[in-house]
């Protein structure tokens, strides 16, 4: 019995148990009014009794089965296997598994392997059948137990609510634990990197050239890990992006919320938000194939040397990408400024633009700042556009016409391709990621604080 | 704006006296208001006497606020709102397109139901309009305006030590007085008040009513209120609206003691509305 089939059977059983639970309480003869809970709660209660133990069994099986099969298979291989290293052993097991399922092998199977493969498939079939039986038994057992508890005075509702609460808690715990896990592993790898390269060199060094020599006689592989040029590149591109996005986004937000008719707004706002839905790769080749050559041509015509991959092109396109973040959020906060503020200002004889400049923008400023900070953290973390349009050269420059590189681009290049996972080069990616994470986290925290403080003021 | 201030000084003498027939400041003639297709006011004729308090009363939704907003053209800011008829302020038509609403609103100030100080400092709330209208240039002038307006609104003693603190940090009653101070900072001729006390407690309400009575010396005041007692206490003239029609207007005393219309009678005795 396959996994899918088993799941389907269990689901059907669970649904069935819902109906059975409901029917049982309805059949008890008392009217719904006299029952402690609504009939559907009794159904749900029995369904939980049926479903939860069964699916726990399935889950357990999924976790334990590989371990179990592995030891069964190995036990027949005898001393040859015990002599193998961990990697070789894994390879052997893989081959046995392939042999059992008729896949491709990395070697000619010998007699011991064929025998092991047979044992493997026999035991796999046995264990699958066994666990299917166990799971279905658990489902039926749970069903009949739960059903027995059901009677009109039984408090099914609190029990169901409690289970729902537990499920929700588990879900949020998983989300939190995942985040914590990511951060911890980032931290851990970064610490390993700082074991190889001093943290001061990383944070304050002016030279970024992560190619380390594989052979002693290799040239051009200085292995310098000064992250300043990389962060400077990120900074430069972010600034360019914000100079594009903030004025345009803010002004369109003001137009949309203050001047545009309701109908116009209903049409234009979603269109603007489509900008945020365009995949960044598309922006990337727009930047690399359209904007960058355009800037280079423009530069040539006035006698300026513009690199074919320039910070300017990447920054401008990134700015375009971020416009909807600024405009949409700012539009919301400007709309949240109470109409009473506008009325008060108009009633004093202020014109529309005076009202906007002197009352609405100051009142909405914290929210606007928040939206800009969120956009900045978005810009800092953006990868695809810069990979395609800004280049890889870690120039320490403030000239937007030159190629620069950013933190995210470097992480990509450090980790793509064949890598050893314990060289300083690959570990450097984690250090970069950690710093990037800290910076964006800080920005987000500040932004959310600012926005929240603003909310409190008017609600 | 300079001549505005002059008119103010000549007219600023207390003339209000209930026995003397008063000059007409605002004359509304056949005023109708439409929100889109829906008509909210029907041919309202109402004269508003100078240096007196006129109260507009009537059941909810009868068009009191709508009429009040016509007087400083605040209806302009509402999408789809159309006003027909004539309203003359000191003999000048204010509904014509040629009129500058900025000037008009400087002459006709407004106080709203809910106190709406700007999220700025107390001083900046007061100087906001004078700055816009160019009424002063030096800091000393602005300071003088702040003090005079706050004194006039009876708020000076409570806030003089914290003029730099945000106006939104005051109590509701103080905020409403700040809004009144803000309105009188530009020396208007008329002040419109739309239920100025409905968000306040009785003590704050009493303060504002006192203030309205004092302000009558210098300004022409039109107030919308749901409280019959308030109308009787503060106003000299009363106009009763019902379903968009001006049913009856006259001396407050007459309206409350001897109403001519049955609907007025029913309303003031609390039989509906
Ligand atoms: N912005 C608007 N758009 C459409 N209709 C409106 C608008 N403002 C008011 N109205 C309508 O016009 C009529 C008069 O409203 P108005 O606000 O003048 O009443 P009111 O007498 O001030 O009532 P209240 O005492 O409740 O404040 C009502 O029927 C109302 O629904
Ligand atoms: Mg009203």
XYZ file of C-alpha atoms and ligand atoms in Angstrom:
764
model
C 0.000 0.000 0.000
C 1.493 3.305 -1.027
C 1.757 6.335 1.136
C -0.864 8.272 -0.877
C -3.340 5.464 -0.653
C -2.837 5.152 3.075
C -3.358 8.871 3.544
C -6.521 8.736 1.465
C -7.889 5.853 3.494
C -7.157 7.653 6.744
C -8.837 10.825 5.489
C -11.926 8.862 4.519
C -11.952 7.226 7.942
C -11.654 10.615 9.597
C -14.565 12.008 7.631
C -16.557 8.933 8.397
C -15.851 9.316 12.080
C -17.115 12.898 11.935
C -20.419 11.650 10.622
C -20.535 8.806 13.104
C -19.904 11.133 16.028
C -22.608 13.486 14.867
C -25.069 10.720 14.251
C -24.434 9.155 17.608
C -25.232 12.266 19.545
C -28.249 12.985 17.372
C -29.443 9.418 17.811
C -29.259 9.755 21.581
C -32.760 11.171 21.489
C -32.170 14.496 23.196
C -32.794 17.668 21.226
C -29.915 19.906 20.071
C -31.010 22.509 22.588
C -30.305 20.123 25.486
C -26.897 19.003 24.275
C -23.846 20.585 25.784
C -22.350 21.391 22.368
C -23.614 21.594 18.822
C -23.688 18.187 17.049
C -20.871 19.221 14.722
C -18.569 19.520 17.725
C -19.245 15.905 18.665
C -18.457 14.968 15.069
C -15.233 16.936 15.145
C -14.323 15.412 18.489
C -14.579 11.866 17.197
C -12.808 12.856 13.981
C -9.900 14.186 16.024
C -9.725 10.960 17.984
C -9.644 9.040 14.731
C -7.304 11.267 12.725
C -4.661 12.445 15.161
C -3.334 9.058 16.417
C -3.432 7.608 12.908
C -1.532 10.441 11.302
C 0.930 10.501 14.167
C 1.632 6.851 13.353
C 2.157 7.688 9.687
C 4.482 10.504 10.622
C 6.440 8.264 12.981
C 6.764 5.686 10.252
C 8.060 8.257 7.803
C 10.717 9.275 10.290
C 11.756 5.836 11.508
C 11.500 3.692 8.409
C 14.774 4.707 6.690
C 16.686 4.074 9.886
C 15.074 0.715 10.347
C 15.644 -0.416 6.763
C 19.226 0.708 6.891
C 20.105 -1.413 9.866
C 18.253 -4.428 8.429
C 20.160 -4.139 5.168
C 23.518 -3.647 6.827
C 23.095 -6.556 9.202
C 23.322 -8.939 6.245
C 26.391 -7.372 4.708
C 28.664 -8.506 7.490
C 32.207 -7.371 8.089
C 32.841 -5.847 4.661
C 30.354 -3.127 5.398
C 31.661 -2.464 8.864
C 35.054 -1.692 7.434
C 33.724 1.009 5.115
C 33.846 4.707 5.831
C 30.625 6.671 6.308
C 30.657 8.085 2.775
C 31.385 4.747 1.130
C 28.703 3.133 3.212
C 26.134 5.651 2.075
C 27.150 5.039 -1.502
C 26.746 1.312 -1.045
C 23.330 1.729 0.515
C 22.288 3.949 -2.352
C 23.309 1.285 -4.801
C 21.409 -1.373 -2.931
C 18.340 0.816 -2.941
C 18.691 1.414 -6.682
C 19.161 -2.264 -7.294
C 16.001 -3.031 -5.391
C 13.988 -0.533 -7.414
C 15.705 -1.262 -10.724
C 17.632 2.005 -11.010
C 21.116 2.874 -12.185
C 24.119 1.670 -10.190
C 27.608 3.038 -9.789
C 29.166 -0.433 -9.843
C 28.560 -4.041 -10.916
C 26.372 -5.738 -8.291
C 27.962 -8.712 -6.582
C 26.139 -11.575 -4.887
C 26.151 -9.975 -1.429
C 24.613 -6.846 -2.828
C 21.893 -8.670 -4.723
C 21.024 -10.531 -1.599
C 20.979 -7.326 0.424
C 18.756 -5.703 -2.172
C 16.301 -8.536 -1.950
C 16.253 -8.318 1.806
C 15.775 -4.587 1.501
C 12.714 -4.846 -0.712
C 11.153 -7.650 1.313
C 11.519 -5.719 4.524
C 10.335 -2.545 2.937
C 7.144 -4.253 1.841
C 6.690 -5.790 5.250
C 7.221 -2.566 7.105
C 4.919 -0.639 4.787
C 2.147 -3.140 5.254
C 2.782 -3.270 8.973
C 2.582 0.438 9.444
C -0.480 0.700 7.250
C -2.185 -1.817 9.470
C -1.000 -0.058 12.599
C -2.178 3.347 11.334
C -5.583 2.075 10.282
C -5.929 0.209 13.546
C -5.102 3.396 15.402
C -7.702 5.232 13.368
C -10.396 2.675 14.050
C -9.413 2.334 17.681
C -9.506 6.094 18.151
C -12.810 6.240 16.375
C -14.504 3.708 18.562
C -12.987 5.155 21.725
C -14.030 8.680 20.838
C -17.448 7.539 19.770
C -17.979 5.778 23.054
C -17.344 9.034 24.941
C -19.964 10.892 22.977
C -23.217 11.554 24.793
C -25.350 14.694 24.987
C -23.884 15.873 28.272
C -20.294 15.416 27.163
C -18.417 18.718 26.808
C -17.191 18.321 23.247
C -16.795 21.998 22.419
C -14.069 22.879 24.950
C -12.174 19.726 24.006
C -12.241 20.578 20.304
C -11.322 24.193 20.989
C -8.377 23.045 23.061
C -7.090 20.845 20.264
C -7.467 23.677 17.771
C -5.494 25.918 20.085
C -2.733 23.333 20.384
C -2.565 22.924 16.612
C -2.218 26.691 16.208
C 0.498 26.843 18.843
C 2.417 24.043 17.141
C 2.165 25.805 13.788
C 3.510 29.075 15.125
C 6.226 27.277 17.037
C 7.364 25.598 13.846
C 7.553 28.990 12.130
C 9.529 30.497 14.976
C 11.845 27.516 15.342
C 12.626 27.565 11.640
C 13.600 31.202 11.839
C 15.697 30.601 14.906
C 17.317 27.635 13.186
C 18.254 29.703 10.166
C 19.711 32.445 12.301
C 21.647 30.029 14.471
C 23.161 28.192 11.525
C 24.053 31.519 9.948
C 25.686 32.573 13.170
C 27.489 29.295 13.556
C 28.965 29.284 10.055
C 29.870 32.940 10.363
C 31.760 32.160 13.564
C 33.670 29.455 11.738
C 34.580 32.034 9.132
C 35.780 34.440 11.778
C 37.965 31.621 13.035
C 39.806 31.709 9.712
C 39.643 35.435 8.987
C 39.784 37.974 11.817
C 36.486 39.814 12.268
C 38.257 43.166 12.180
C 39.722 42.396 8.792
C 36.309 41.379 7.540
C 34.510 44.450 8.841
C 37.137 47.071 8.079
C 39.245 45.668 5.245
C 39.191 47.602 2.006
C 40.073 44.714 -0.274
C 37.577 42.093 -1.381
C 38.978 39.249 -3.423
C 37.621 35.978 -2.121
C 39.486 33.663 -4.549
C 41.811 31.592 -2.377
C 44.661 29.695 -3.903
C 44.001 26.004 -4.424
C 47.603 25.385 -5.434
C 50.585 27.207 -4.051
C 51.723 28.530 -7.411
C 48.345 30.080 -8.362
C 48.415 33.797 -9.053
C 45.723 36.412 -8.559
C 44.215 34.612 -5.637
C 45.082 36.823 -2.756
C 42.101 35.769 -0.687
C 41.368 39.158 0.805
C 38.158 39.350 2.807
C 37.623 43.036 3.510
C 33.887 43.544 3.162
C 33.872 47.330 2.955
C 33.796 47.522 -0.878
C 30.948 45.048 -0.974
C 28.878 46.944 1.562
C 29.772 50.219 -0.116
C 28.389 48.811 -3.362
C 25.157 47.815 -1.660
C 24.965 51.230 -0.081
C 25.563 53.035 -3.378
C 22.957 51.070 -5.262
C 20.458 51.445 -2.449
C 20.945 55.203 -2.469
C 20.441 55.367 -6.227
C 17.352 53.206 -5.936
C 15.912 55.381 -3.185
C 16.550 58.600 -5.119
C 14.409 57.132 -7.849
C 11.770 55.475 -5.720
C 11.140 57.979 -2.940
C 10.202 61.076 -4.966
C 8.221 59.184 -7.571
C 6.545 56.907 -5.064
C 5.729 59.700 -2.661
C 4.371 62.023 -5.287
C 2.217 59.376 -6.853
C 0.963 58.486 -3.387
C 0.029 62.101 -2.768
C -1.664 62.361 -6.128
C -3.577 59.156 -5.623
C -4.763 59.880 -2.116
C -5.384 63.605 -2.358
C -6.233 64.586 -5.901
C -7.335 61.543 -7.842
C -11.029 60.732 -7.984
C -12.069 57.567 -6.284
C -12.577 55.781 -9.588
C -9.198 56.755 -10.968
C -7.569 55.564 -7.765
C -9.356 52.241 -7.889
C -7.886 51.651 -11.318
C -4.386 53.084 -10.946
C -3.424 51.740 -7.544
C -3.640 48.064 -8.579
C -1.746 48.854 -11.769
C 1.047 50.413 -9.762
C 1.055 47.404 -7.493
C 1.589 45.151 -10.488
C 5.085 46.624 -10.604
C 5.710 44.833 -7.326
C 4.506 41.574 -8.821
C 6.941 41.497 -11.727
C 9.596 38.836 -11.054
C 12.912 40.459 -10.237
C 14.635 38.423 -12.948
C 12.553 40.286 -15.467
C 13.697 43.567 -13.955
C 17.206 42.149 -14.084
C 17.319 41.614 -17.794
C 15.452 44.847 -18.361
C 18.324 46.500 -16.495
C 21.076 44.543 -18.213
C 19.711 44.622 -21.748
C 17.855 47.914 -21.953
C 18.818 50.380 -19.278
C 22.562 49.677 -19.010
C 23.230 50.025 -22.779
C 21.029 53.123 -22.780
C 23.126 54.744 -20.061
C 26.325 53.722 -21.760
C 25.156 55.240 -25.049
C 24.053 58.365 -23.242
C 27.427 58.554 -21.504
C 29.322 58.136 -24.750
C 27.361 60.874 -26.446
C 28.455 63.346 -23.777
C 31.945 61.909 -23.533
C 31.596 60.030 -20.242
C 32.881 56.546 -19.807
C 30.075 54.412 -18.440
C 30.805 50.810 -17.627
C 28.526 48.374 -19.392
C 27.575 47.077 -15.988
C 27.006 50.123 -13.856
C 25.677 50.848 -10.407
C 23.458 53.448 -12.027
C 21.580 51.025 -14.257
C 21.022 48.534 -11.459
C 20.055 51.246 -8.995
C 17.576 52.933 -11.309
C 15.830 49.703 -12.189
C 15.762 48.683 -8.564
C 14.240 52.061 -7.779
C 11.490 51.398 -10.294
C 10.869 48.054 -8.703
C 10.526 49.638 -5.260
C 8.176 52.464 -6.282
C 5.051 50.492 -5.414
C 6.368 49.740 -1.930
C 6.778 53.420 -1.209
C 3.662 54.592 -3.017
C 1.292 51.955 -1.783
C 2.278 52.183 1.878
C 2.511 55.981 1.829
C -0.866 56.145 0.142
C -2.276 54.094 2.980
C -0.797 56.277 5.690
C -1.839 59.485 3.945
C -5.342 58.101 3.681
C -5.212 57.261 7.352
C -4.757 60.930 8.228
C -8.238 61.799 9.475
C -10.470 63.834 7.211
C -10.903 66.158 10.188
C -7.320 67.372 9.686
C -8.062 68.333 6.105
C -11.351 69.948 7.011
C -9.683 71.910 9.786
C -7.054 73.202 7.437
C -9.438 74.009 4.586
C -11.758 75.799 6.981
C -8.894 78.089 7.935
C -8.492 79.106 4.317
C -5.538 76.920 3.409
C -5.298 75.735 -0.171
C -5.037 72.094 -1.063
C -1.278 72.124 -1.547
C -0.721 74.113 1.656
C -2.818 71.581 3.490
C -0.822 68.716 2.048
C 2.546 70.271 2.777
C 1.868 71.639 6.217
C -0.697 69.326 7.745
C -1.012 66.036 5.935
C 2.621 65.221 5.215
C 3.810 66.135 8.729
C 0.985 64.091 10.223
C 1.754 61.141 7.971
C 5.514 61.527 8.192
C 6.239 58.716 10.632
C 4.270 56.325 8.456
C 5.990 57.569 5.340
C 9.377 57.130 6.964
C 8.340 53.628 7.924
C 7.391 52.804 4.368
C 10.691 54.164 3.101
C 12.655 52.102 5.609
C 10.816 48.977 4.537
C 11.635 49.826 0.932
C 15.293 50.316 1.857
C 15.516 46.930 3.476
C 13.913 45.493 0.380
C 16.520 47.225 -1.792
C 19.409 46.009 0.331
C 18.260 42.421 0.101
C 17.522 42.538 -3.627
C 19.742 40.167 -5.581
C 18.645 39.358 -9.082
C 18.763 42.839 -10.565
C 22.251 43.507 -9.274
C 23.548 40.116 -10.289
C 22.491 40.852 -13.824
C 23.197 44.551 -14.068
C 25.753 45.728 -11.549
C 28.699 43.429 -12.134
C 31.014 41.482 -9.907
C 33.954 43.807 -9.515
C 34.375 44.855 -5.917
C 35.335 48.438 -6.678
C 35.412 50.783 -3.731
C 33.927 53.789 -5.462
C 31.219 56.382 -5.147
C 30.991 56.805 -8.904
C 27.652 55.402 -10.043
C 28.928 54.977 -13.582
C 31.316 52.196 -12.583
C 30.618 48.584 -11.929
C 30.213 47.711 -8.267
C 29.131 44.615 -6.465
C 26.770 44.061 -3.595
C 26.523 41.766 -0.623
C 23.828 39.621 -2.154
C 25.677 39.254 -5.443
C 28.802 38.141 -3.616
C 26.861 35.582 -1.625
C 25.484 34.174 -4.852
C 28.867 33.962 -6.539
C 30.544 32.504 -3.475
C 28.034 29.707 -3.173
C 27.207 28.791 -6.755
C 29.181 26.178 -8.597
C 31.247 23.425 -7.007
C 32.435 24.459 -3.606
C 34.132 23.013 -0.608
C 31.945 23.882 2.310
C 34.679 24.566 4.784
C 36.927 26.928 2.857
C 37.145 30.550 3.930
C 35.641 31.481 0.598
C 32.327 29.739 1.102
C 32.173 30.537 4.780
C 32.559 34.208 3.887
C 29.087 34.006 2.357
C 27.644 33.229 5.755
C 29.432 36.142 7.348
C 28.092 38.447 4.645
C 24.644 36.981 5.101
C 24.807 37.503 8.840
C 25.731 41.161 8.547
C 23.054 41.680 5.907
C 20.525 39.985 8.131
C 21.430 42.178 11.082
C 21.152 45.338 8.990
C 17.789 44.517 7.410
C 16.422 43.235 10.690
C 17.412 46.490 12.346
C 15.767 48.519 9.600
C 12.606 46.469 9.758
C 12.369 46.752 13.509
C 12.788 50.514 13.346
C 10.296 50.773 10.502
C 7.675 48.731 12.286
C 8.183 50.695 15.488
C 7.752 53.952 13.654
C 4.662 52.776 11.831
C 3.104 51.402 14.993
C 3.744 54.558 16.944
C 2.032 56.468 14.207
C -0.948 54.145 14.300
C -1.468 54.673 18.006
C -1.816 58.355 17.460
C -5.037 58.248 15.481
C -6.774 55.018 16.360
C -5.955 91.084 4.544
C -4.840 94.341 6.102
C -8.196 96.043 5.555
C -9.823 93.055 7.113
C -8.069 93.765 10.357
C -9.165 97.409 10.147
C -12.815 96.557 9.671
C -12.423 94.385 12.660
C -11.225 97.198 14.888
C -14.025 99.487 13.871
C -16.639 96.831 14.211
C -15.087 95.203 17.208
C -17.054 97.414 19.607
C -19.642 95.548 21.553
C -22.941 96.305 19.897
C -24.870 93.177 20.627
C -27.951 93.964 22.497
C -31.037 91.892 22.325
C -33.358 94.875 22.056
C -31.646 96.694 19.208
C -32.478 95.455 15.695
C -29.240 94.209 14.283
C -27.605 94.523 10.906
C -27.775 91.509 8.660
C -24.409 89.914 8.107
C -25.298 86.908 5.995
C -28.320 86.674 3.754
C -29.114 83.253 2.313
C -31.728 83.139 -0.428
C -33.322 80.058 -1.931
C -30.359 77.869 -1.040
C -30.657 74.278 -2.258
C -27.993 71.636 -1.866
C -27.665 68.389 -3.769
C -25.450 65.427 -2.958
C -25.320 63.818 -6.353
C -28.965 63.238 -7.267
C -30.183 63.567 -3.724
C -31.414 66.958 -2.575
C -30.515 67.697 1.026
C -31.703 71.311 1.359
C -34.775 72.889 -0.248
C -34.905 76.644 -0.947
C -33.670 77.858 2.398
C -34.054 81.583 3.075
C -32.300 82.711 6.225
C -30.803 85.984 7.393
C -28.105 85.915 10.022
C -27.767 88.936 12.236
C -24.467 90.544 12.978
C -22.911 90.180 16.433
C -25.336 87.632 17.663
C -25.520 83.904 18.062
C -27.827 82.075 15.696
C -28.512 78.453 16.458
C -29.624 75.881 13.933
C -31.683 73.077 15.419
C -33.574 70.117 14.037
C -33.619 66.353 13.966
C -30.620 64.419 12.730
C -30.141 64.435 8.970
C -32.302 67.523 8.403
C -29.488 69.479 6.771
C -28.126 71.714 9.540
C -24.493 70.851 8.856
C -25.117 71.064 5.144
C -26.429 74.590 5.482
C -23.624 75.596 7.812
C -21.006 74.330 5.383
C -22.515 76.438 2.619
C -21.610 79.567 4.541
C -17.855 79.014 4.120
C -18.139 76.865 1.006
C -16.827 73.775 2.781
C -19.226 71.819 0.605
C -16.755 72.450 -2.224
C -14.529 69.785 -0.743
C -17.209 67.102 -0.993
C -17.230 65.179 -4.237
C -20.571 65.447 -6.021
C -22.001 68.217 -3.860
C -23.766 71.067 -5.653
C -25.125 74.271 -4.127
C -27.756 76.470 -5.800
C -29.147 79.821 -4.706
C -27.566 82.976 -3.338
C -25.665 83.659 -0.147
C -24.461 87.191 0.458
C -21.855 88.025 3.067
C -21.956 91.767 3.707
C -23.722 92.136 0.395
C -21.162 90.152 -1.597
C -22.240 86.943 -3.275
C -20.138 84.073 -1.928
C -21.441 81.270 -4.109
C -20.077 82.787 -7.308
C -17.146 81.086 -8.957
C -15.256 84.357 -9.013
C -15.033 84.440 -5.228
C -11.748 83.385 -3.655
C -12.612 80.704 -1.107
C -9.317 81.276 0.671
C -10.359 84.855 1.460
C -13.846 83.739 2.341
C -12.669 81.128 4.801
C -10.371 83.628 6.427
C -13.458 85.769 7.076
C -15.719 82.881 8.008
C -14.023 80.537 10.458
C -15.267 77.119 11.474
C -15.161 74.885 14.549
C -16.042 71.235 14.179
C -17.964 68.708 16.187
C -14.876 66.737 17.157
C -11.915 68.822 18.289
C -9.379 68.524 15.479
C -6.147 70.232 16.498
C -3.293 69.585 14.089
C -0.596 67.253 15.384
C 1.634 70.271 15.900
C 2.549 72.331 18.930
C -0.100 74.506 20.544
C 1.601 77.630 19.249
C 1.892 76.248 15.729
C -1.785 75.365 15.741
C -2.597 79.012 16.360
C -0.077 80.495 13.933
C -0.950 78.073 11.135
C -3.609 80.246 9.509
C -2.000 83.660 10.121
C 1.139 82.310 8.506
C -0.773 81.098 5.469
C -2.589 84.399 5.088
C 0.533 86.433 5.708
C -0.943 88.267 8.699
C 2.369 88.607 10.489
C 6.046 88.400 9.721
C 8.084 88.711 12.880
C 8.242 86.238 15.685
C 7.009 88.900 18.078
C 3.898 89.416 15.948
C 3.192 85.717 15.915
C 3.728 85.491 19.650
C 1.279 88.322 20.118
C -1.292 86.522 17.942
C -0.820 83.331 19.951
C -1.324 85.068 23.247
C -4.279 87.158 22.109
C -6.091 84.209 20.525
C -5.523 81.904 23.456
C -6.641 84.590 25.907
C -9.730 85.238 23.836
C -10.518 81.522 23.880
C -9.950 81.385 27.645
C -7.129 78.902 27.324
C -4.082 81.066 27.917
C -3.669 80.465 31.623
C -3.886 76.721 31.200
C -1.342 76.371 28.417
C 0.970 79.374 28.587
C 3.795 77.280 30.009
C 3.571 74.561 27.403
C 3.036 76.265 24.103
C 5.575 73.946 22.506
C 3.777 70.793 23.460
C 1.531 69.084 20.940
C -2.019 70.348 20.780
C -3.247 66.788 20.610
C -2.025 66.248 24.172
C -4.679 68.548 25.662
C -7.968 67.397 27.130
C -10.999 67.302 24.854
C -12.418 70.568 26.178
C -9.049 72.275 25.950
C -8.605 70.968 22.428
C -11.948 72.438 21.418
C -10.991 75.796 22.891
C -7.690 75.520 21.044
C -9.669 75.018 17.840
C -11.716 78.108 18.637
C -8.520 80.033 19.323
C -7.133 78.762 16.037
C -10.236 79.999 14.234
C -10.146 83.462 15.787
C -6.415 83.875 15.193
C -7.156 85.230 11.698
C -9.721 87.719 13.047
C -12.692 86.328 11.162
C -16.030 88.106 11.064
C -18.159 85.015 11.342
C -17.540 81.795 13.251
C -19.450 78.652 12.328
C -19.691 75.929 14.943
C -21.027 72.470 14.173
C -22.074 70.842 17.443
C -18.939 72.141 19.176
C -19.815 70.607 22.531
C -21.209 67.228 21.591
C -17.913 65.468 22.331
C -17.408 67.243 25.658
C -18.437 66.738 29.261
C -20.837 69.170 30.975
C -18.112 71.255 32.592
C -16.151 71.713 29.377
C -19.457 72.427 27.646
C -20.259 75.174 30.124
C -16.847 76.755 29.475
C -17.418 76.766 25.741
C -20.911 78.195 26.121
C -19.524 80.981 28.277
C -16.907 81.592 25.647
C -19.477 81.728 22.850
C -21.418 84.305 24.785
C -18.292 86.464 25.138
C -17.275 86.039 21.519
C -20.630 87.374 20.397
C -19.334 90.844 21.264
C -16.892 90.695 18.390
C -18.057 87.999 16.044
C -21.147 86.757 14.334
C -21.699 83.184 15.407
C -23.759 80.404 13.845
C -23.985 77.247 15.908
C -25.528 73.872 15.178
C -26.682 72.091 18.277
C -28.739 69.112 19.307
C -29.264 70.460 22.766
C -32.371 72.596 23.084
C -31.102 73.938 26.403
C -27.870 74.985 24.769
C -29.699 76.761 21.966
C -31.826 78.541 24.525
C -28.832 79.477 26.667
C -26.435 80.812 24.068
C -28.395 82.005 21.061
C -30.455 85.070 20.308
C -31.876 83.700 17.069
C -32.934 80.159 16.304
C -33.720 78.419 13.037
C -35.502 75.087 12.978
C -34.835 72.705 10.093
C -36.814 69.633 9.214
C -36.201 67.260 6.283
C -34.101 69.818 4.426
C -36.658 72.602 4.835
C -36.250 75.645 7.037
C -39.483 75.373 8.972
C -39.261 78.346 11.241
C -36.822 81.019 12.340
C -36.982 83.870 14.775
C -35.946 85.140 18.182
C -34.843 82.246 20.318
C -37.302 83.149 23.037
C -40.190 83.179 20.623
C -39.207 79.859 19.062
C -39.017 78.150 22.411
C -42.059 79.718 24.014
C -44.428 80.371 21.174
C -43.497 78.416 18.066
C -45.711 79.161 15.104
C -45.322 75.805 13.383
C -46.630 72.569 14.720
C -43.448 70.697 13.730
C -41.352 73.118 15.753
C -43.672 72.641 18.667
C -43.344 68.877 18.388
C -39.573 69.042 18.162
C -38.911 71.341 21.088
C -41.278 69.420 23.275
C -39.405 66.273 22.379
C -42.176 64.564 20.499
C -39.822 63.574 17.707
C -36.230 63.856 16.542
N -21.159 63.877 2.006
C -22.446 63.541 1.804
N -22.784 62.780 0.750
C -24.090 62.421 0.542
N -25.086 62.785 1.336
C -24.822 63.555 2.403
C -23.467 63.952 2.704
N -23.491 64.712 3.821
C -24.777 64.758 4.218
N -25.580 64.080 3.371
C -27.035 63.910 3.469
O -27.630 65.173 3.539
C -28.645 65.202 4.520
C -28.358 66.289 5.524
O -27.168 65.947 6.222
P -26.539 66.875 7.324
O -25.208 66.321 7.661
O -26.583 68.262 6.876
O -27.540 66.647 8.517
P -27.485 67.258 9.986
O -28.745 68.016 10.174
O -26.213 67.971 10.213
O -27.549 65.954 10.848
P -26.833 65.679 12.254
O -27.615 66.398 13.265
O -26.958 64.208 12.411
O -25.433 66.148 12.137
C -28.687 63.818 5.145
O -29.752 63.121 4.569
C -27.392 63.214 4.750
O -27.561 61.834 4.530
Mg -24.415 67.564 11.387
